[in-house]
PDB file of C-alpha atoms in Angstrom:
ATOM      1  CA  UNK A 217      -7.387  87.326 -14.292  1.00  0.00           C
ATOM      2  CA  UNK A 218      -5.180  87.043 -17.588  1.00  0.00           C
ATOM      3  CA  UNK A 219      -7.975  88.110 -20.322  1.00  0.00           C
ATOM      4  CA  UNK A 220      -7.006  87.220 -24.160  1.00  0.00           C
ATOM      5  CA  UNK A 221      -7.934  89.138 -27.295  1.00  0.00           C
ATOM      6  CA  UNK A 222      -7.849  88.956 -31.044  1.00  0.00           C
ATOM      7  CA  UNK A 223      -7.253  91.555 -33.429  1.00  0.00           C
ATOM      8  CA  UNK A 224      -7.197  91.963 -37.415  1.00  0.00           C
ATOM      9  CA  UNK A 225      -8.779  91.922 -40.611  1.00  0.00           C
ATOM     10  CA  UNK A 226     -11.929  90.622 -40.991  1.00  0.00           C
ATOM     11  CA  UNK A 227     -11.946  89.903 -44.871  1.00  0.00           C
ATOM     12  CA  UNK A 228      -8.816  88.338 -46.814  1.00  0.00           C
ATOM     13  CA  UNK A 229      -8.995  87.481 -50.557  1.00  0.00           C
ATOM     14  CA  UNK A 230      -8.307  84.150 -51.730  1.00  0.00           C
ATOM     15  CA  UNK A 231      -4.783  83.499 -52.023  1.00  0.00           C
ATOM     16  CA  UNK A 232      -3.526  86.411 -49.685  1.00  0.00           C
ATOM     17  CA  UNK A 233      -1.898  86.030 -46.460  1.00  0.00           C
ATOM     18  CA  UNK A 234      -4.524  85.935 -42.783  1.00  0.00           C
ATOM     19  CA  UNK A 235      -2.604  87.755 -39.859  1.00  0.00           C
ATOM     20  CA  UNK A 236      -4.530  87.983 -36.652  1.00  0.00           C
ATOM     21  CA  UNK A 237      -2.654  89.173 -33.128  1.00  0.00           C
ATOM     22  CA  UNK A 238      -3.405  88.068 -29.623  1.00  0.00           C
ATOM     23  CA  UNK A 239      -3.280  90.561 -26.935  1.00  0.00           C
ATOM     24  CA  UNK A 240      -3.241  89.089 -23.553  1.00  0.00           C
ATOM     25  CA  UNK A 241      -3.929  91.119 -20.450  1.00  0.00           C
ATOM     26  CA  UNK A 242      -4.091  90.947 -16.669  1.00  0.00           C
ATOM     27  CA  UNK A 243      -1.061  88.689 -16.376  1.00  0.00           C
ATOM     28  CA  UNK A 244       2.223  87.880 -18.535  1.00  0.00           C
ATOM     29  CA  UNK A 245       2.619  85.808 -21.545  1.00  0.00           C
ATOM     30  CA  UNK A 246       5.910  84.035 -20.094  1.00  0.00           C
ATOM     31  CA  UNK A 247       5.901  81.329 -18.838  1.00  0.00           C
ATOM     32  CA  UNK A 248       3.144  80.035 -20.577  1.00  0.00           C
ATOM     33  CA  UNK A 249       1.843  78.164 -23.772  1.00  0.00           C
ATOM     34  CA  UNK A 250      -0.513  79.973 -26.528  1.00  0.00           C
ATOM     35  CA  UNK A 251      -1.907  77.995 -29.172  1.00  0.00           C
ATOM     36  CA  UNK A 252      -5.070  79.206 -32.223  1.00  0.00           C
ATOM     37  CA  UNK A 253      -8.250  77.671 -32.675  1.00  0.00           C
ATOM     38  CA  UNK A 254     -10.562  77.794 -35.206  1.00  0.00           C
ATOM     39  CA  UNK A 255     -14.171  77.325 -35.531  1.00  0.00           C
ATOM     40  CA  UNK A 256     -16.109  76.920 -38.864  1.00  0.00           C
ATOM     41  CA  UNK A 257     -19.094  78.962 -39.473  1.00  0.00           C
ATOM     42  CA  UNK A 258     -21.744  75.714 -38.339  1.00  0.00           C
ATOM     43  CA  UNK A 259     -19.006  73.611 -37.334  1.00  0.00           C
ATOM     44  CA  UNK A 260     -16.621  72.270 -34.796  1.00  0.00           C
ATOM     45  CA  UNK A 261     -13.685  72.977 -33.009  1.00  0.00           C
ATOM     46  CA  UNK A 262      -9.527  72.630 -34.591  1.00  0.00           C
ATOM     47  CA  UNK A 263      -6.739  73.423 -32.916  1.00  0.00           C
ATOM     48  CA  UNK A 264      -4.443  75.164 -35.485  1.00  0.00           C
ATOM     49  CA  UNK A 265      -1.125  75.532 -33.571  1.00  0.00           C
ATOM     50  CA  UNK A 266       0.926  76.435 -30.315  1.00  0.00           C
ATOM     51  CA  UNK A 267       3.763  78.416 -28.892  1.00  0.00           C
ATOM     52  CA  UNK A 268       5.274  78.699 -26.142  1.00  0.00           C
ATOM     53  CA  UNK A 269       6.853  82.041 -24.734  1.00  0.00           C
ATOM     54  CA  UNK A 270      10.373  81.258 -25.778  1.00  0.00           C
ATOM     55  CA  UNK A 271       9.337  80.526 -29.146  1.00  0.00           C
ATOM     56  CA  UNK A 272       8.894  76.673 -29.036  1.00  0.00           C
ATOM     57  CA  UNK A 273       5.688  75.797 -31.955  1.00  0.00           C
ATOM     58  CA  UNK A 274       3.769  73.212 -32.580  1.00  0.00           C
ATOM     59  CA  UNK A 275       1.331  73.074 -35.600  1.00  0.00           C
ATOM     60  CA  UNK A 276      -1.344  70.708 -36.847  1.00  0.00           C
ATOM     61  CA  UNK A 277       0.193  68.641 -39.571  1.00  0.00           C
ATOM     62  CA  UNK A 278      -2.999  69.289 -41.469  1.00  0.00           C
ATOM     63  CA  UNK A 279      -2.138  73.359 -41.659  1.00  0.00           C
ATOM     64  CA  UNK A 280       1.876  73.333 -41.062  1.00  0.00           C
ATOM     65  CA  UNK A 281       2.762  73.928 -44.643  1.00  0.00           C
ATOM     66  CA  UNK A 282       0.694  77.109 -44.822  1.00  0.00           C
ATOM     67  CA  UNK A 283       1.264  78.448 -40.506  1.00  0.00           C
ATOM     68  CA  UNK A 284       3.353  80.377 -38.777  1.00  0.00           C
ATOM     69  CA  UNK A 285       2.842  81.214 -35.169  1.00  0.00           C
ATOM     70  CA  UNK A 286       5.352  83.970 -33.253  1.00  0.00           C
ATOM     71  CA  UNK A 287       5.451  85.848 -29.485  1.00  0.00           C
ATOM     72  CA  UNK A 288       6.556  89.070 -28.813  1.00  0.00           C
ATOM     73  CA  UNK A 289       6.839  88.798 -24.655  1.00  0.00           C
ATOM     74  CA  UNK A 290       7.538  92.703 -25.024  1.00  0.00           C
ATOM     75  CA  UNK A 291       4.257  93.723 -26.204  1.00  0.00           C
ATOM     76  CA  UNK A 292       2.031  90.700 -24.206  1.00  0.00           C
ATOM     77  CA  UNK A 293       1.129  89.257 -27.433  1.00  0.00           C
ATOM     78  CA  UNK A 294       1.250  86.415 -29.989  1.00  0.00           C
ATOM     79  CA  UNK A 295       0.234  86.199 -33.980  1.00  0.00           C
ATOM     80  CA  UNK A 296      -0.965  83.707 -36.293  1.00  0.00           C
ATOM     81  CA  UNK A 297      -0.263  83.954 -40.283  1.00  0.00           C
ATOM     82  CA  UNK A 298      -1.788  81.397 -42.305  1.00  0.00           C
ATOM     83  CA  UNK A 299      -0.098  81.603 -45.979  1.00  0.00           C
ATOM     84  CA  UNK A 300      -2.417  80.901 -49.203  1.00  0.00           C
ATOM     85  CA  UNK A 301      -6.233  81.195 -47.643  1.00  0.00           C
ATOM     86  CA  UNK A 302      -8.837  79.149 -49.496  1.00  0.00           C
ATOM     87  CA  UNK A 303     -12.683  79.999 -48.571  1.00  0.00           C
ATOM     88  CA  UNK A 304     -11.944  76.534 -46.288  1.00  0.00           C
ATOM     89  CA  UNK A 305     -10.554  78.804 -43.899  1.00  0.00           C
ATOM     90  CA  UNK A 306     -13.247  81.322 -43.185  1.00  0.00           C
ATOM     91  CA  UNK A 307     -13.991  80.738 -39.657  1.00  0.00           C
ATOM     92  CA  UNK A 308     -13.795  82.287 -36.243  1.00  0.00           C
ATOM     93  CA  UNK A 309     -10.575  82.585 -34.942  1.00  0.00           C
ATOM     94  CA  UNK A 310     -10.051  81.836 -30.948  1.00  0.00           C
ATOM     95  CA  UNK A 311      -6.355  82.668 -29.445  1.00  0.00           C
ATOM     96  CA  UNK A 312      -6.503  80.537 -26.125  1.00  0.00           C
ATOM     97  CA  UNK A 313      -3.898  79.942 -23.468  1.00  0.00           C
ATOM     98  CA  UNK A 314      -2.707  76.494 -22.804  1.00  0.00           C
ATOM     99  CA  UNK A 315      -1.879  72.982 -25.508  1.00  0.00           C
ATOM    100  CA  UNK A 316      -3.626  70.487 -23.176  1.00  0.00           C
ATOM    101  CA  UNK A 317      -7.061  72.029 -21.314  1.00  0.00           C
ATOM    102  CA  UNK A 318      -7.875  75.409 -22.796  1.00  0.00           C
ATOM    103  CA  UNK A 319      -8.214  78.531 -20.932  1.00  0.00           C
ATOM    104  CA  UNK A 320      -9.180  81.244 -20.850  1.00  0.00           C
ATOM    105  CA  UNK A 321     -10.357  82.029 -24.291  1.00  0.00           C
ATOM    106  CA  UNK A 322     -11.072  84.879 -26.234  1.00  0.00           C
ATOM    107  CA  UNK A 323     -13.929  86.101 -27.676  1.00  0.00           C
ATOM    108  CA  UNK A 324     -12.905  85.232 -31.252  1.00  0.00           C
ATOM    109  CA  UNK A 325     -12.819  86.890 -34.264  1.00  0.00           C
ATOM    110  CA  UNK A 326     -14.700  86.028 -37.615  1.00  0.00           C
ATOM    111  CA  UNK A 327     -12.169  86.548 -40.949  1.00  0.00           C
ATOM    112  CA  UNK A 328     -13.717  85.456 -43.899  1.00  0.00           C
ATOM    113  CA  UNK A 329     -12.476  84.436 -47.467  1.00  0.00           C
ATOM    114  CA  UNK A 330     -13.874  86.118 -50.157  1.00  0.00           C
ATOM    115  CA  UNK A 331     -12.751  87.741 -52.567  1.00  0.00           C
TER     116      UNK A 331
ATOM    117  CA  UNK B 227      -4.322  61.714 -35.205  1.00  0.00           C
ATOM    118  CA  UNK B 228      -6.694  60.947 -32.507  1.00  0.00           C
ATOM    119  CA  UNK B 229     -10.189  60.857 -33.380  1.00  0.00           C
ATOM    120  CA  UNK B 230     -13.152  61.797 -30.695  1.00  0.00           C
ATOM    121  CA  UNK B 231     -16.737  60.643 -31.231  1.00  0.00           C
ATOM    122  CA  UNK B 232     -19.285  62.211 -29.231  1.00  0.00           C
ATOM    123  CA  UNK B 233     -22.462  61.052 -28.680  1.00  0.00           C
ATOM    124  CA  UNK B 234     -25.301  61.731 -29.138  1.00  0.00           C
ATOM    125  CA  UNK B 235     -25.112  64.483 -31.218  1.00  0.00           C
ATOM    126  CA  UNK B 236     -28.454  65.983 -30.208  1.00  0.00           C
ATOM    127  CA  UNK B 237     -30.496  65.701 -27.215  1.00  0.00           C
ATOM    128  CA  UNK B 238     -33.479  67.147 -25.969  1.00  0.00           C
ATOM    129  CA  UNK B 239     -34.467  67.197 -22.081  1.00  0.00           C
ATOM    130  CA  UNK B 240     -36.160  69.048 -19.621  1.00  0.00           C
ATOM    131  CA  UNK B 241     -35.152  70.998 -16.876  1.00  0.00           C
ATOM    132  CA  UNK B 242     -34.209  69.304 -13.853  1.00  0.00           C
ATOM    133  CA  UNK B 243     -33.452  66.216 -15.801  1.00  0.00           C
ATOM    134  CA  UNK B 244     -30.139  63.912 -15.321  1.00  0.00           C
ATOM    135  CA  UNK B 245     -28.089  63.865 -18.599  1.00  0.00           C
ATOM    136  CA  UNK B 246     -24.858  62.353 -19.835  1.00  0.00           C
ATOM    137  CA  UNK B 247     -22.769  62.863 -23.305  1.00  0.00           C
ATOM    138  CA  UNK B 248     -20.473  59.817 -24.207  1.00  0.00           C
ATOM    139  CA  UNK B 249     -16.970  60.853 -25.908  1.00  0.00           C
ATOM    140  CA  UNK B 250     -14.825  57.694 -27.182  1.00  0.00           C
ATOM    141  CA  UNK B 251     -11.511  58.176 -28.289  1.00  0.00           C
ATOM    142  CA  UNK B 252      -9.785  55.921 -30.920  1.00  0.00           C
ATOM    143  CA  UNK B 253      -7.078  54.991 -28.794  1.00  0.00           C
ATOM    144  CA  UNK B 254      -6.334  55.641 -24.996  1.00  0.00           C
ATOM    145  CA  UNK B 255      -6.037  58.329 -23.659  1.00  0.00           C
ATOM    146  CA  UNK B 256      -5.255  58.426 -20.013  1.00  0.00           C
ATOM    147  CA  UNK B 257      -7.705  60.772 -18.867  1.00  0.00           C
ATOM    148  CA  UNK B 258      -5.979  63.598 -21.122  1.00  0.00           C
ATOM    149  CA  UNK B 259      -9.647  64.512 -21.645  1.00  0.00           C
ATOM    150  CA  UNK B 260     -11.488  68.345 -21.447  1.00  0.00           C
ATOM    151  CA  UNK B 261     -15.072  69.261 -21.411  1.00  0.00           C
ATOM    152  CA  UNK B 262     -16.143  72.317 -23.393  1.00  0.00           C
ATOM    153  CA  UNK B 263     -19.568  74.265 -22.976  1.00  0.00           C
ATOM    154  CA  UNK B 264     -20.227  76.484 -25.885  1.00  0.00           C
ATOM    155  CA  UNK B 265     -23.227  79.266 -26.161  1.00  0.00           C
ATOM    156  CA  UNK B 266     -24.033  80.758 -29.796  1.00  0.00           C
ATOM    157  CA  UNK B 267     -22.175  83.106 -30.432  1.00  0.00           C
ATOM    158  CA  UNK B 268     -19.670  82.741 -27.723  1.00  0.00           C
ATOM    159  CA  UNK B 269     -16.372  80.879 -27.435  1.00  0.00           C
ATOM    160  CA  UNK B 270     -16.146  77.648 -25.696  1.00  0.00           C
ATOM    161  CA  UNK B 271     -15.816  77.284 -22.106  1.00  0.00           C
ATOM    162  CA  UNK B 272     -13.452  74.885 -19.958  1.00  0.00           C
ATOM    163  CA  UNK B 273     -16.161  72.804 -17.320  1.00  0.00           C
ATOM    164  CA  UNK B 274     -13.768  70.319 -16.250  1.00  0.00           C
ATOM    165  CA  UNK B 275     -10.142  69.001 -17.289  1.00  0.00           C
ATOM    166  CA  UNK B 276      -8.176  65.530 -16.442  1.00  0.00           C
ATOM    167  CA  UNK B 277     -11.302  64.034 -17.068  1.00  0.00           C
ATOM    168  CA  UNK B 278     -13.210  64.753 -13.918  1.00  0.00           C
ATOM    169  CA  UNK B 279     -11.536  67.646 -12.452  1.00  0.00           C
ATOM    170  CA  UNK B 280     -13.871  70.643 -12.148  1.00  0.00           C
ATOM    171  CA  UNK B 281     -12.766  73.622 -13.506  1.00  0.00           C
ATOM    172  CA  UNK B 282     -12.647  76.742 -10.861  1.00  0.00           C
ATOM    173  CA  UNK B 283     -16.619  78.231 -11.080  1.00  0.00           C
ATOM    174  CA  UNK B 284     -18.064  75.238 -12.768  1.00  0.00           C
ATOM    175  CA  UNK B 285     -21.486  74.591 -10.613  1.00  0.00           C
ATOM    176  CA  UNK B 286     -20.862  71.193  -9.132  1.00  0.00           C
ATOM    177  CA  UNK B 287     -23.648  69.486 -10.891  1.00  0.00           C
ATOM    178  CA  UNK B 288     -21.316  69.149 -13.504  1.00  0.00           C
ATOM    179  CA  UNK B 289     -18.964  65.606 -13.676  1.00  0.00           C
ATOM    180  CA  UNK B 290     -17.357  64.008 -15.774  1.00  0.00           C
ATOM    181  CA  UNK B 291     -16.080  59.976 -15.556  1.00  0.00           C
ATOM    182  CA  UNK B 292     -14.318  57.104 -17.528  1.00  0.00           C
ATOM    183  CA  UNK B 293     -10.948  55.820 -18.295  1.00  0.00           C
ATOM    184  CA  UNK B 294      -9.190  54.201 -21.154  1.00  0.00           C
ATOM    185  CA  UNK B 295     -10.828  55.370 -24.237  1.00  0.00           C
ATOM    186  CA  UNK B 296     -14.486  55.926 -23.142  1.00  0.00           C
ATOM    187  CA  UNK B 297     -15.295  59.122 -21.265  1.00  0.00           C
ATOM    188  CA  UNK B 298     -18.841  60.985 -20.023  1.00  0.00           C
ATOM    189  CA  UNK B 299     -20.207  64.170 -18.909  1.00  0.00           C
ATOM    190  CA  UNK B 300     -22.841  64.171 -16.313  1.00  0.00           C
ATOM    191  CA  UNK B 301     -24.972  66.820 -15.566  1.00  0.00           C
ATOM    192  CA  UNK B 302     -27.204  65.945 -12.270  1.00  0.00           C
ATOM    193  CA  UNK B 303     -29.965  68.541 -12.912  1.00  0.00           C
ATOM    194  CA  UNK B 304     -30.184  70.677 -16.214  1.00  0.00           C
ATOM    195  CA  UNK B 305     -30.692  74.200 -15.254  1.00  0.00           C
ATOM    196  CA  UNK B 306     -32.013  76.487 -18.241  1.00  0.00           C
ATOM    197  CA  UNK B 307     -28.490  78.046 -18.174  1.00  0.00           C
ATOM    198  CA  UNK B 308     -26.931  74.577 -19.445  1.00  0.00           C
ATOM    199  CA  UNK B 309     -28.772  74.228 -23.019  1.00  0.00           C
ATOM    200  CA  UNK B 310     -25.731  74.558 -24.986  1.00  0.00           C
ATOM    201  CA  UNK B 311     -23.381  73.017 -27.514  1.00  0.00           C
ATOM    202  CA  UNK B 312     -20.751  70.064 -25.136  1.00  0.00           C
ATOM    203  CA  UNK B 313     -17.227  69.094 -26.693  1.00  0.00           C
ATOM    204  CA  UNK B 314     -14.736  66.901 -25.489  1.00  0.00           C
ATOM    205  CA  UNK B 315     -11.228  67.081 -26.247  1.00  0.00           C
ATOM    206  CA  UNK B 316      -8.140  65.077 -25.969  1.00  0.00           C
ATOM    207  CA  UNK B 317      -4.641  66.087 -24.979  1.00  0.00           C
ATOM    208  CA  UNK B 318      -2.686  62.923 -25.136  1.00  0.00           C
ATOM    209  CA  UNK B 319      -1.138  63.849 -28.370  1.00  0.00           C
ATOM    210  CA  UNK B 320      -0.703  66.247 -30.576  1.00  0.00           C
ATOM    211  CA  UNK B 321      -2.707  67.391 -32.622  1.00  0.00           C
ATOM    212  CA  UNK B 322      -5.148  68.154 -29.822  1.00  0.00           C
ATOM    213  CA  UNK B 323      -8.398  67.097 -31.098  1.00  0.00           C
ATOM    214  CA  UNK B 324     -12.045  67.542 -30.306  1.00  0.00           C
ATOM    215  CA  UNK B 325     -15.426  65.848 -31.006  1.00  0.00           C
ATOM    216  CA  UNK B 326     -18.017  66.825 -33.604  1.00  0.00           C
ATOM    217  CA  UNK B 327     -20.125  68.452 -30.462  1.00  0.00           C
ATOM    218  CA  UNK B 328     -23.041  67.896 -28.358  1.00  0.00           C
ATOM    219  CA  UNK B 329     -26.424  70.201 -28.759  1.00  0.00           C
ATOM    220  CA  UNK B 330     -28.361  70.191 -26.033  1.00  0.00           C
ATOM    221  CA  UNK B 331     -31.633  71.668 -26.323  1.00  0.00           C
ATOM    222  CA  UNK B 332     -34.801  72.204 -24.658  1.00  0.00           C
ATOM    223  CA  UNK B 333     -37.632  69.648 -24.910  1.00  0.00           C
TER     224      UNK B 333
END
């Protein structure tokens, strides 16, 4: 069964650039959609954005300004880059498959602001 | 965007009682509607989808109801594995959204 999982820094400094990758195993990444949640430390649930394998996105008018969100079929995998963190955006970070009902998620990853 | 309320937000019961979590949306939604359980620490989990459509594994004790813009989540008889935080969330339009959250604890 197709298993997800993030990867990158945990810390970012005000400012820089967030960068997280989502490996997905045990099935391919075509022809599917891939969006990023995140989760608040305390808090609830926002979807951030979506892709799907050809490269179609979707983002959350509240974060499009600042998101971009890629696929590289080749390696199984999609990214997220948010541009110009704030400590707003310290939260965990889920990479999910679907844009309507998610699953399967992954574990998440915590990435903190901080300088 | 569309906003979900959940309620309540907290709710204490005991084991082997019947509960149900409200979600209203503020417009309709068609049954675009998915039910999240979520343990600390862990990521959310899909229980059921299209409104009342259980998700593959999902113990049957687990349902979920409604139409239009009012939606619930049923659980016939808590079992100590099912004190957790509930979300709903709608897929009508984008942005996907969810509600604030559910904590169901222990009495």
């Amino acid at each position: 069964q197709v298993q997800l999982q993030e990867s990158g820094p945990g810390l970012v400094k005000p400012s820089e650039t967030l960068s997280l990758t989502c490996s997905v195993s045990g099935g391919s990444i075509s022809p599917d959609y891939w969006s990023w949640i995140r989760q608040p430390p305390g808090k609830g649930l926002e979807w951030i954005g979506s892709i799907y394998y050809s490269g179609i996105t979707n983002y959350n008018p509240s974060l499009k300004s600042r998101v971009t969100i890629s696929v590289d079929t080749s390696k199984n995998q999609f990214s997220l880059k948010l541009r110009s963190v704030t400590t707003t955006d310290t939260a965990v970070y889920y990479c999910v498959r679907g844009t309507g009902a998610f699953d399967p998620w992954g574990q998440g990853i915590l990435v903190t602001v901080s300088s | 965007d569309i906003q979900m309320t959940q309620s309540p937000s907290s709710l204490s019961a005991s084991v082997g009682d019947r509960v149900t979590i409200t979600c209203r949306a503020s417009q309709g939604i068609t049954n675009s509607l998915a039910w999240y359980q979520q343990k600390p620490g862990k990521a959310p989990n899909l229980l059921l989808y299209a409104a009342a459509k259980l998700e593959s594994g999902v113990p049957p004790r687990f349902s979920g109801s409604g139409s239009g813009t009012d939606y619930t989540l049923t659980i016939s008889s808590l079992q100590p594995e099912d004190f957790a935080t509930y979300y709903c969330q709608q897929y009508f339009n984008i942005p996907p959204t969810f509600g604030q959250g559910t904590k169901l604890e222990i009495k």
